[in-house]
Amino acid sequence: MTEPKAAIVALTFVLLAPQGALAQIASKVEAGTIMTQQDGEVPASIFSVAPGIRFDLPYLALAAHGSAWLTGQQWQIADGTLSGSLLTPTVSHFRGELIGNASRAFFDRSLENDQVDGQARLHMLFAQRGGIWVGGGVARPWRIAVVSSVDVTGGGAWTRVGDAMLSGTYTNFFFTKVAATRDSSGTTQSCGTRNEPLSLASGSGSSLSSSSTSSATTDCRRQSRFSDIEGSVNWAYGWFELTGQAGYRFGDSYDVTPDSRRWAAGTAVLWITSRVAAVMGGGRVPANPSRGLPARNYANFGLMLSYSSIPRTTVPVAPRTLAAVKDFEVRPLATGTQKITVRVGGVETVEVMGDFSDWTPLVLMRRGRDLWDITLPVTTGVHEINLRLDGGPWLAPPGLPTRRDSFSGDVGLLVVP
Amino acid sequence: MTLVSSRRSRVVIRAAAVLAAAVHPLALVAQDPDPLSRLDPNTRFVVEVIIDSARVAGVPTRPLLLKALQGAAYHADNKHIIAAVRSVFHAELDVRVALGSALNESEWASAVSALQSGVPLEALAKFRGERSGKPLTRALVVLTDLIQRGVPVSEASSAIMQLWQRGAGDGDFYGLWKNVEQDILSGQNPGTALEQRMREIPVRVTPGTKIPPASQEPNNSSS
């Protein structure tokens, strides 16, 4: 009975595929050596394998990624993250986004934790060439000694200059830690000068001190905050991509350790083929209190096997013009079926629409660094077709005859023999 | 029993695989059972009336539907959509006058495009007399594109008609278009580019074809 069931499952998948076909599945695997050094500790070198997969629909993106380290003779799962974002359509330059993440980190026995977080953002887009966003959310870490919850608020701006994407963000973190004054042996400890005592009897912060067991002061609440300002640039030129970021952390000296005041890092990607790249990077990352991770320096070198190379940025759209399209090709696969192939780098979505789709946009699937394709039923004859990159304007594909159109300016004329 | 079950399972799996191969490519573009529902009710009503008129007149109705859907896809306003659909309908009526009704779907579409790009009705009508069963599509698509790229209507019409009368095939038209496009992109005057490239195309006169002198070619200007 297993095989018929498998057939039914396969058939169900096939029948459900039309909806999935409008989506894009991207995956990549990075493998290489990471060298890290935390202040005061001996540098460590590990071999890391980091797979990732992303599933994009026009208004929904789901992603999962993780990494495993080879330490000594043993493999160790280092971290894993599931994330999703929901985007609204753009209405009068505004677009909403809901983001959720669930992650687990296990770097060593002292740095093991889970976290769920959610954020809402409001994006404002300026003629598809730049934009700003504001947003806020909350993160809930577990098994972190120093944080109970984190409120996050912030904003950012982005713009595209030539082949480069520039962005800047300002993020404010507000940490709350509620801890019992009794340790496991029952010994009561004072809250200290920077912590606020909580008491059920006084009613102060009662909702936070639900673990209290007596009317006396049993919990301490400590609050701290700092703000990060960070700028980043992503530049792609031919087979070379460069990503860099630098930041500064504001906050008093008790909340911000000196090694996390400022940081900078960069990654260079050199594509050897359309799907294989050499990756080199290094720099300094600041401490992440919500994950219990200290500041550290790192350097990495490895290979990336990829169906998707370009990191998803913090912006919802980053449109390019059709001048970026290196090649547009339509060739027959079988009777009545055509494969449309587009070569364009530095974009996150490529869509076509035309009379063959009843003027419904269809998302091409990414097949490599700059390779996108879709297979469509297109009958012989002349068809009107337009192409769009990253949600920008619809334009006639390069390499096709065109005609002036009353709606879109130009429309491509595809003749299928 | 086990053998029968196993064989049946294999048949089911193969059937599923065949069905998957057959269904999958075609299923990529699901047809909307009521595509005009994308229009607002008033616009839909007017578009349906125009489509009915086209049906009665005996001209293709699908281009009208597609034009309305295209307008909806570009979020065009209702008046704009109706005007565009009406314009296609009128062009179809003109195409029927110029070329007759014995056209396939592509020829209808390419002739409508040519007319809407500014090819005069008289110039289009000349293709009817010289047709002799040859497909019109590629010639008209190239003519439309050349006009779009700035070649004067009279020169473009004349050149394409000359090629057509010389017995040029789809490859000749496509080659001419590709070369002229490259010349224009590299900065050459569109009219000059076409004139020069025309000289490079070999004459392939089919038996019985009458080649008129160039001066007798249509010389209508865009109006």
XYZ file of C-alpha atoms in Angstrom:
640
model
C 0.000 0.000 0.000
C 2.948 2.283 0.430
C 3.545 2.779 -3.274
C -0.024 3.808 -4.169
C 0.044 6.208 -1.257
C 3.294 7.601 -2.549
C 1.712 7.984 -5.964
C -1.218 9.842 -4.448
C 1.147 12.102 -2.588
C 3.106 12.685 -5.795
C -0.073 13.434 -7.682
C -1.259 15.766 -4.976
C 2.047 17.589 -5.174
C 1.677 17.906 -8.925
C -1.815 19.280 -8.597
C -0.730 21.708 -5.926
C 2.314 22.725 -7.916
C 0.617 25.538 -9.849
C 0.423 27.581 -6.684
C 3.963 26.675 -5.769
C 5.171 27.478 -9.246
C 4.498 31.125 -8.581
C 6.988 30.937 -5.760
C 10.723 30.780 -5.771
C 12.753 28.275 -3.835
C 16.365 29.166 -3.255
C 19.003 27.246 -1.420
C 22.677 27.423 -0.679
C 25.373 25.642 1.263
C 28.456 27.328 2.580
C 31.433 25.338 3.783
C 34.699 26.688 5.070
C 36.872 27.593 7.948
C 35.922 30.155 10.551
C 38.534 31.611 12.876
C 37.248 33.448 15.895
C 38.808 35.214 18.802
C 37.063 36.594 21.818
C 38.935 39.114 23.889
C 41.084 37.362 26.463
C 40.672 33.961 24.886
C 42.757 31.800 22.587
C 41.787 32.020 18.900
C 39.711 29.074 17.728
C 39.495 27.602 14.277
C 36.575 25.474 13.166
C 35.254 23.948 9.977
C 31.685 25.001 9.361
C 28.924 23.828 7.030
C 25.950 26.174 6.762
C 22.962 25.197 4.625
C 20.075 27.550 3.999
C 16.838 27.495 2.078
C 14.345 30.224 1.255
C 10.860 30.055 -0.157
C 9.507 33.270 -1.602
C 6.018 34.133 -2.660
C 5.097 37.659 -3.720
C 3.879 38.527 -0.225
C 5.313 35.762 1.925
C 8.865 34.626 2.528
C 9.900 31.619 4.606
C 13.486 30.761 5.340
C 15.496 28.284 7.321
C 19.196 28.169 7.872
C 21.619 26.629 10.264
C 25.202 25.643 10.734
C 27.189 22.737 12.009
C 30.750 22.871 13.236
C 33.457 20.276 13.153
C 35.293 20.648 16.416
C 38.018 18.125 16.992
C 36.611 14.903 15.549
C 32.965 15.678 16.244
C 30.221 17.472 14.405
C 28.173 19.840 16.495
C 24.986 21.638 15.564
C 25.812 25.293 16.157
C 22.586 27.081 15.402
C 19.376 26.990 13.473
C 16.784 29.583 12.589
C 13.299 29.499 11.113
C 11.975 32.804 9.910
C 9.049 34.189 7.996
C 7.854 37.539 6.815
C 4.535 38.685 5.515
C 4.389 41.699 3.226
C 1.329 43.702 2.299
C 0.881 45.108 -1.206
C 2.240 48.609 -1.712
C -0.517 51.188 -1.340
C 0.311 54.855 -1.915
C 4.040 54.220 -1.362
C 3.412 52.387 1.913
C 3.963 48.740 2.633
C 3.642 46.766 5.852
C 5.729 43.829 6.940
C 5.399 41.317 9.758
C 8.509 39.352 10.653
C 8.815 36.353 12.932
C 11.843 34.271 13.879
C 12.478 31.233 16.019
C 16.050 30.207 16.609
C 18.253 27.973 18.667
C 21.937 28.415 19.311
C 24.278 25.898 20.836
C 27.814 27.144 20.619
C 28.941 25.415 23.782
C 27.401 24.356 27.070
C 27.599 27.860 28.425
C 26.132 29.448 25.337
C 22.959 27.538 24.684
C 19.691 29.310 24.172
C 16.436 29.614 22.255
C 14.666 32.730 21.162
C 11.452 33.744 19.444
C 10.926 37.243 18.214
C 8.428 39.205 16.213
C 8.541 42.575 14.566
C 6.246 44.816 12.566
C 7.585 47.324 10.076
C 6.072 50.052 7.982
C 7.965 50.773 4.793
C 7.678 53.905 2.717
C 9.028 53.605 -0.805
C 10.170 56.491 -2.967
C 9.678 55.791 -6.668
C 11.170 52.323 -6.178
C 14.641 53.820 -5.789
C 14.849 54.101 -2.072
C 12.830 54.043 1.065
C 12.587 54.328 4.785
C 11.049 52.119 7.395
C 10.119 52.222 11.050
C 9.184 49.313 13.224
C 9.225 47.592 16.526
C 8.859 44.242 18.156
C 9.763 42.009 21.000
C 12.162 39.144 21.491
C 11.795 36.463 24.105
C 14.983 34.570 24.870
C 15.183 31.469 27.021
C 18.062 30.106 29.019
C 19.917 33.407 28.936
C 21.335 34.470 32.242
C 21.221 38.175 31.582
C 17.970 38.861 29.702
C 14.299 37.962 30.131
C 12.826 39.963 27.282
C 13.939 42.503 24.733
C 11.876 45.324 23.232
C 13.206 46.415 19.891
C 12.332 49.611 18.071
C 14.063 51.222 15.179
C 14.099 52.514 11.673
C 16.190 52.601 8.601
C 16.703 54.013 5.169
C 17.995 52.500 1.947
C 18.793 53.578 -1.538
C 20.396 52.137 -4.629
C 23.308 53.967 -6.195
C 24.393 52.366 -9.445
C 25.208 48.752 -8.675
C 25.431 49.394 -4.950
C 22.762 49.162 -2.303
C 23.303 51.464 0.659
C 21.362 51.185 3.865
C 21.476 52.592 7.335
C 19.624 51.461 10.434
C 19.048 52.749 13.937
C 17.878 50.149 16.459
C 17.053 50.646 20.087
C 17.188 47.641 22.425
C 15.496 47.669 25.809
C 16.401 44.676 27.953
C 14.521 43.479 30.984
C 15.817 40.853 33.338
C 13.789 39.478 36.196
C 15.713 37.155 38.498
C 14.972 35.541 41.819
C 16.900 36.812 44.798
C 17.213 33.274 46.141
C 19.661 30.958 44.523
C 19.197 27.204 44.290
C 20.493 26.727 47.797
C 17.865 29.107 49.144
C 20.345 31.824 49.976
C 18.891 35.287 49.539
C 21.008 37.787 47.682
C 20.556 41.505 47.427
C 19.392 43.036 44.177
C 22.348 45.385 44.067
C 22.381 49.055 43.276
C 21.324 48.850 39.625
C 18.478 46.410 40.096
C 14.969 47.199 41.146
C 13.505 44.963 43.819
C 10.087 43.522 43.021
C 7.580 42.461 45.598
C 4.200 40.780 45.342
C 3.134 42.540 48.518
C 3.813 45.962 47.094
C 2.196 45.047 43.792
C 5.066 46.619 41.947
C 5.807 44.578 38.835
C 3.638 41.757 40.065
C 3.063 40.537 36.565
C 6.765 40.160 36.083
C 7.419 38.393 39.351
C 4.999 35.557 38.977
C 7.645 33.142 40.204
C 7.739 34.779 43.583
C 6.865 32.538 46.420
C 6.498 34.926 49.310
C 5.219 38.389 50.012
C 8.712 39.562 50.823
C 10.976 40.994 48.151
C 11.819 37.917 46.115
C 12.722 39.125 42.644
C 15.028 41.693 41.171
C 14.296 43.477 37.939
C 17.081 45.026 35.975
C 16.524 47.147 32.938
C 19.092 48.349 30.494
C 19.149 49.820 27.053
C 21.437 50.677 24.239
C 21.119 51.726 20.634
C 22.945 50.570 17.544
C 23.527 52.637 14.475
C 24.790 50.661 11.518
C 25.520 51.372 7.891
C 25.973 48.771 5.207
C 26.790 48.557 1.550
C 26.262 45.733 -0.895
C 27.975 46.104 -4.245
C 27.923 43.636 -7.105
C 30.061 43.991 -10.200
C 30.237 41.151 -12.655
C 31.452 38.054 -10.847
C 32.401 39.964 -7.737
C 30.246 40.963 -4.790
C 31.253 42.946 -1.766
C 29.270 43.439 1.396
C 30.403 45.578 4.281
C 28.928 47.022 7.412
C 30.085 49.177 10.286
C 28.336 50.319 13.393
C 28.486 52.088 16.704
C 26.673 51.273 19.943
C 25.318 54.019 22.184
C 24.644 53.390 25.853
C 26.199 53.888 29.235
C 29.321 51.982 30.107
C 27.484 49.551 32.372
C 25.234 48.365 29.525
C 27.750 48.477 26.699
C 31.052 46.729 27.079
C 34.059 48.514 25.541
C 34.612 45.729 23.023
C 31.142 46.299 21.570
C 31.306 50.060 21.086
C 32.220 49.915 17.426
C 32.550 47.218 14.840
C 33.077 46.614 11.160
C 33.011 43.568 8.948
C 33.108 42.681 5.300
C 32.551 39.769 2.979
C 33.800 39.306 -0.562
C 32.239 36.767 -2.885
C 33.988 35.745 -6.075
C 31.862 33.641 -8.388
C 33.828 30.856 -10.037
C 30.807 29.555 -11.953
C 27.159 30.546 -11.871
C 26.613 28.329 -8.850
C 29.956 28.092 -7.097
C 31.637 30.968 -5.317
C 34.622 31.550 -3.100
C 33.715 33.474 0.029
C 36.128 35.468 2.173
C 35.289 37.688 5.036
C 36.220 38.968 8.395
C 35.801 41.655 10.949
C 34.377 42.257 14.344
C 30.866 41.629 15.592
C 29.543 43.228 18.770
C 28.108 41.374 21.714
C 24.555 40.100 21.398
C 23.137 40.250 24.912
C 19.825 38.702 23.978
C 21.692 35.587 22.778
C 24.369 35.778 25.439
C 27.087 36.055 22.802
C 30.179 38.110 23.546
C 31.916 40.391 21.051
C 34.429 38.617 18.863
C 36.701 38.966 15.882
C 36.330 36.492 13.081
C 37.641 35.557 9.687
C 36.190 33.049 7.290
C 37.148 31.484 4.020
C 35.168 28.910 2.140
C 33.096 27.844 -0.804
C 29.442 28.503 -1.439
C 27.324 26.171 -3.557
C 24.298 28.155 -4.317
C 21.033 28.642 -6.047
C 20.891 31.989 -4.322
C 23.865 34.128 -3.568
C 22.634 37.558 -2.849
C 21.759 38.127 0.781
C 18.259 39.284 1.412
C 18.504 42.856 2.505
C 16.481 44.687 5.098
C 14.489 46.416 2.402
C 11.366 44.968 0.810
C 12.190 45.900 -2.778
C 15.273 46.990 -4.651
C 14.274 47.527 -8.248
C 16.663 47.476 -11.178
C 16.160 48.645 -14.699
C 16.116 46.326 -17.672
C 19.532 47.642 -18.669
C 20.818 45.158 -16.105
C 19.447 42.246 -18.153
C 22.337 40.555 -19.908
C 20.298 38.077 -21.866
C 16.682 37.244 -22.574
C 15.934 34.029 -24.388
C 12.826 32.081 -25.312
C 13.208 28.584 -26.656
C 10.808 25.718 -27.206
C 10.882 22.731 -24.867
C 8.004 20.679 -26.206
C 4.942 21.297 -28.280
C 3.260 24.389 -26.976
C 5.776 24.867 -24.176
C 8.427 27.577 -24.091
C 11.233 28.138 -21.614
C 11.948 31.782 -20.875
C 15.445 32.410 -19.546
C 16.677 35.727 -18.173
C 20.228 36.510 -17.109
C 20.317 39.358 -14.632
C 22.284 39.768 -11.434
C 21.632 41.738 -8.293
C 17.876 41.291 -8.203
C 15.522 39.454 -5.907
C 12.562 38.887 -8.213
C 12.055 38.595 -11.943
C 8.544 38.436 -13.353
C 6.978 38.180 -16.786
C 3.439 38.655 -17.912
C 1.697 38.769 -21.236
C -1.322 37.651 -23.182
C -0.217 34.024 -22.650
C -0.784 34.471 -18.916
C -3.928 36.575 -19.305
C -1.703 39.432 -18.098
C -1.136 37.812 -14.741
C 2.429 38.251 -13.401
C 4.462 35.034 -13.196
C 7.556 34.758 -11.032
C 10.648 33.231 -12.598
C 12.650 30.728 -10.572
C 16.217 31.439 -9.740
C 18.652 28.864 -11.084
C 22.003 30.419 -10.301
C 23.867 33.601 -9.579
C 22.173 35.504 -12.379
C 20.048 32.890 -14.081
C 16.244 32.883 -13.901
C 13.772 30.809 -15.860
C 10.198 29.708 -16.201
C 8.488 27.155 -18.399
C 5.172 28.213 -19.866
C 2.528 26.975 -22.235
C 2.761 29.455 -25.115
C 1.065 28.691 -28.398
C 2.582 29.459 -31.792
C 1.968 32.968 -33.040
C 2.683 36.469 -31.868
C 2.422 37.272 -28.175
C 2.806 40.420 -26.162
C 5.181 40.115 -23.219
C 6.646 42.390 -20.572
C 9.312 41.901 -17.922
C 9.756 43.358 -14.458
C 12.665 43.328 -12.001
C 12.191 43.684 -8.259
C 8.697 45.057 -8.591
C 9.831 47.941 -10.788
C 8.091 49.139 -13.940
C 6.936 46.670 -16.581
C 9.085 47.007 -19.694
C 9.616 45.239 -22.999
C 12.278 42.506 -22.694
C 15.518 43.248 -24.515
C 16.131 41.510 -27.811
C 12.506 41.426 -28.896
C 10.631 43.606 -31.370
C 8.410 46.056 -29.554
C 5.330 48.140 -30.041
C 4.060 51.236 -28.323
C 1.370 50.374 -25.850
C -1.264 52.613 -24.384
C -0.842 51.208 -20.866
C 2.789 50.393 -20.253
C 4.795 52.371 -22.751
C 6.460 49.572 -24.673
C 5.514 45.929 -24.908
C 7.629 43.153 -26.373
C 6.356 41.131 -29.339
C 7.296 37.490 -29.057
C 6.856 35.448 -32.213
C 6.672 31.730 -31.527
C 7.178 29.850 -34.808
C -1.644 -11.502 -4.333
C 1.516 -9.667 -3.458
C 2.646 -9.814 -7.059
C -0.674 -8.404 -8.293
C -0.605 -5.667 -5.684
C 2.949 -4.757 -6.571
C 2.143 -4.647 -10.283
C -0.907 -2.503 -9.635
C 1.189 -0.170 -7.530
C 3.693 0.214 -10.316
C 0.904 0.987 -12.758
C -0.474 3.618 -10.414
C 2.938 5.180 -9.974
C 3.590 5.228 -13.711
C 0.177 6.725 -14.351
C 0.915 9.390 -11.766
C 4.274 10.108 -13.353
C 2.754 10.386 -16.822
C 0.001 12.604 -15.483
C 2.581 14.695 -13.655
C 4.599 15.172 -16.823
C 1.491 16.024 -18.778
C -0.131 18.318 -16.260
C 2.794 20.130 -14.744
C 3.937 22.453 -17.549
C 0.431 23.385 -18.537
C -0.615 23.946 -14.972
C 1.941 26.688 -14.511
C -0.502 29.216 -15.876
C -3.865 28.541 -14.361
C -6.694 30.000 -16.418
C -8.999 32.318 -14.558
C -12.563 31.103 -15.168
C -13.843 34.677 -15.059
C -10.962 36.962 -15.986
C -13.199 40.002 -16.481
C -13.955 39.923 -12.774
C -10.715 41.898 -12.421
C -12.534 44.901 -13.874
C -14.986 47.028 -11.972
C -18.626 46.265 -12.828
C -19.182 49.358 -14.995
C -16.026 48.821 -17.015
C -16.804 45.156 -17.347
C -20.235 45.947 -18.727
C -18.843 48.249 -21.430
C -16.081 45.817 -22.337
C -18.585 42.973 -22.638
C -20.706 45.112 -24.947
C -17.675 45.780 -27.169
C -16.803 42.080 -27.176
C -20.383 41.260 -28.195
C -20.127 43.791 -30.999
C -16.913 42.149 -32.174
C -18.564 38.753 -32.128
C -21.437 40.059 -34.226
C -18.993 41.753 -36.605
C -17.043 38.535 -37.029
C -13.691 39.790 -35.784
C -11.627 38.140 -33.020
C -12.830 38.770 -29.484
C -9.856 37.447 -27.509
C -7.612 40.436 -28.286
C -10.301 42.669 -26.779
C -10.475 40.557 -23.637
C -6.673 40.561 -23.374
C -6.480 44.309 -23.818
C -8.930 44.768 -20.940
C -6.940 42.368 -18.759
C -3.725 44.163 -19.646
C -5.274 47.438 -18.539
C -6.366 45.846 -15.274
C -2.860 44.448 -14.755
C -1.378 47.922 -15.132
C -4.051 49.413 -12.856
C -5.169 51.723 -15.652
C -8.223 53.842 -14.991
C -11.558 52.651 -16.335
C -11.825 55.214 -19.140
C -8.373 54.283 -20.320
C -9.212 50.588 -20.405
C -12.437 51.141 -22.327
C -10.700 53.446 -24.814
C -7.963 50.891 -25.398
C -10.420 48.027 -25.934
C -12.480 50.163 -28.291
C -9.333 51.133 -30.181
C -8.432 47.458 -30.725
C -11.967 46.745 -31.933
C -11.829 49.592 -34.446
C -8.395 48.455 -35.606
C -9.751 44.946 -36.147
C -12.535 46.321 -38.305
C -9.939 48.245 -40.318
C -7.729 45.153 -40.634
C -10.664 43.209 -42.034
C -11.191 45.926 -44.622
C -7.497 45.950 -45.526
C -6.624 42.263 -45.407
C -9.901 40.383 -45.337
C -11.027 37.858 -42.763
C -8.856 34.925 -43.798
C -6.224 35.644 -41.173
C -4.965 33.504 -38.361
C -4.855 34.753 -34.776
C -1.256 35.961 -35.051
C -1.909 37.824 -38.252
C -4.855 39.580 -36.701
C -2.729 40.587 -33.729
C 0.266 41.740 -35.764
C -1.921 43.665 -38.213
C -3.707 45.427 -35.361
C -0.322 46.306 -33.848
C 0.883 47.669 -37.171
C -2.188 49.813 -37.652
C -2.010 51.129 -34.113
C 1.659 51.969 -34.627
C 0.754 54.245 -37.522
C 0.928 52.061 -40.643
C -1.645 53.524 -43.033
C -4.563 51.342 -44.034
C -3.592 51.645 -47.703
C -0.069 50.365 -47.011
C -1.456 47.446 -45.057
C -3.894 46.632 -47.826
C -1.009 46.144 -50.277
C -0.001 43.010 -48.363
C -3.347 41.452 -49.268
C -2.674 41.494 -52.985
C 0.816 40.098 -52.621
C 0.020 37.495 -50.038
C -0.296 34.228 -51.914
C -0.606 32.253 -48.704
C 2.573 33.532 -47.044
C 2.260 34.253 -43.327
C 2.150 37.963 -42.583
C 3.065 37.899 -38.929
C 6.832 38.381 -38.955
C 6.730 41.082 -41.638
C 4.150 43.098 -39.726
C 5.903 42.635 -36.376
C 9.144 43.944 -37.859
C 7.316 46.804 -39.547
C 5.711 47.754 -36.229
C 9.042 47.670 -34.419
C 10.864 49.723 -37.053
C 8.251 52.460 -36.783
C 8.486 52.291 -33.016
C 12.253 52.805 -33.246
C 11.899 55.934 -35.282
C 12.064 54.802 -38.893
C 9.663 57.028 -40.859
C 6.412 55.201 -41.544
C 6.675 55.609 -45.314
C 10.229 54.258 -45.468
C 9.487 51.354 -43.156
C 6.323 50.384 -45.024
C 8.076 50.642 -48.371
C 11.049 48.556 -47.261
C 8.988 45.779 -45.732
C 6.721 45.678 -48.778
C 9.758 45.413 -51.060
C 11.106 42.517 -49.051
C 7.706 40.887 -49.009
C 7.439 41.142 -52.774
C 10.948 39.768 -53.211
C 9.866 36.653 -51.398
C 11.696 37.298 -48.165
C 11.163 34.729 -45.440
C 10.824 35.076 -41.684
C 14.595 34.803 -41.288
C 15.169 37.714 -43.651
C 12.754 39.923 -41.752
C 14.232 38.947 -38.415
C 17.777 39.481 -39.695
C 16.878 42.898 -41.038
C 15.277 43.873 -37.762
C 18.225 42.642 -35.690
C 20.741 44.560 -37.802
C 18.743 47.771 -37.891
C 18.160 47.554 -34.144
C 21.915 47.242 -33.534
C 22.659 50.163 -35.852
C 20.091 52.349 -34.116
C 21.416 51.382 -30.688
C 24.903 52.346 -31.827
C 23.638 55.801 -32.730
C 22.803 55.609 -36.414
C 19.814 57.448 -37.850
C 16.926 54.928 -37.992
C 15.970 55.713 -41.574
C 19.583 55.511 -42.779
C 20.140 52.276 -40.897
C 17.169 50.665 -42.610
C 18.203 51.930 -46.038
C 21.725 50.551 -45.701
C 20.645 47.205 -44.304
C 18.074 46.756 -47.059
C 20.856 46.738 -49.628
C 22.466 43.743 -47.932
C 19.455 41.467 -48.316
C 19.655 39.222 -51.392
C 16.766 39.267 -53.828
C 14.906 35.980 -54.010
C 12.257 36.420 -56.638
C 9.674 33.701 -56.681
C 8.370 32.745 -60.133
C 5.581 35.020 -61.291
C 6.327 37.748 -58.754
C 6.080 41.265 -60.120
C 8.613 43.659 -58.604
C 7.473 47.229 -58.783
C 10.039 50.001 -58.895
C 10.798 51.507 -55.504
C 9.192 54.790 -56.509
C 5.819 53.041 -56.781
C 5.994 51.759 -53.212
C 3.662 53.213 -50.636
C 4.903 56.550 -49.512
C 2.354 57.506 -46.934
C 3.500 59.526 -44.058
C 2.411 58.943 -40.517
C -0.754 60.793 -39.765
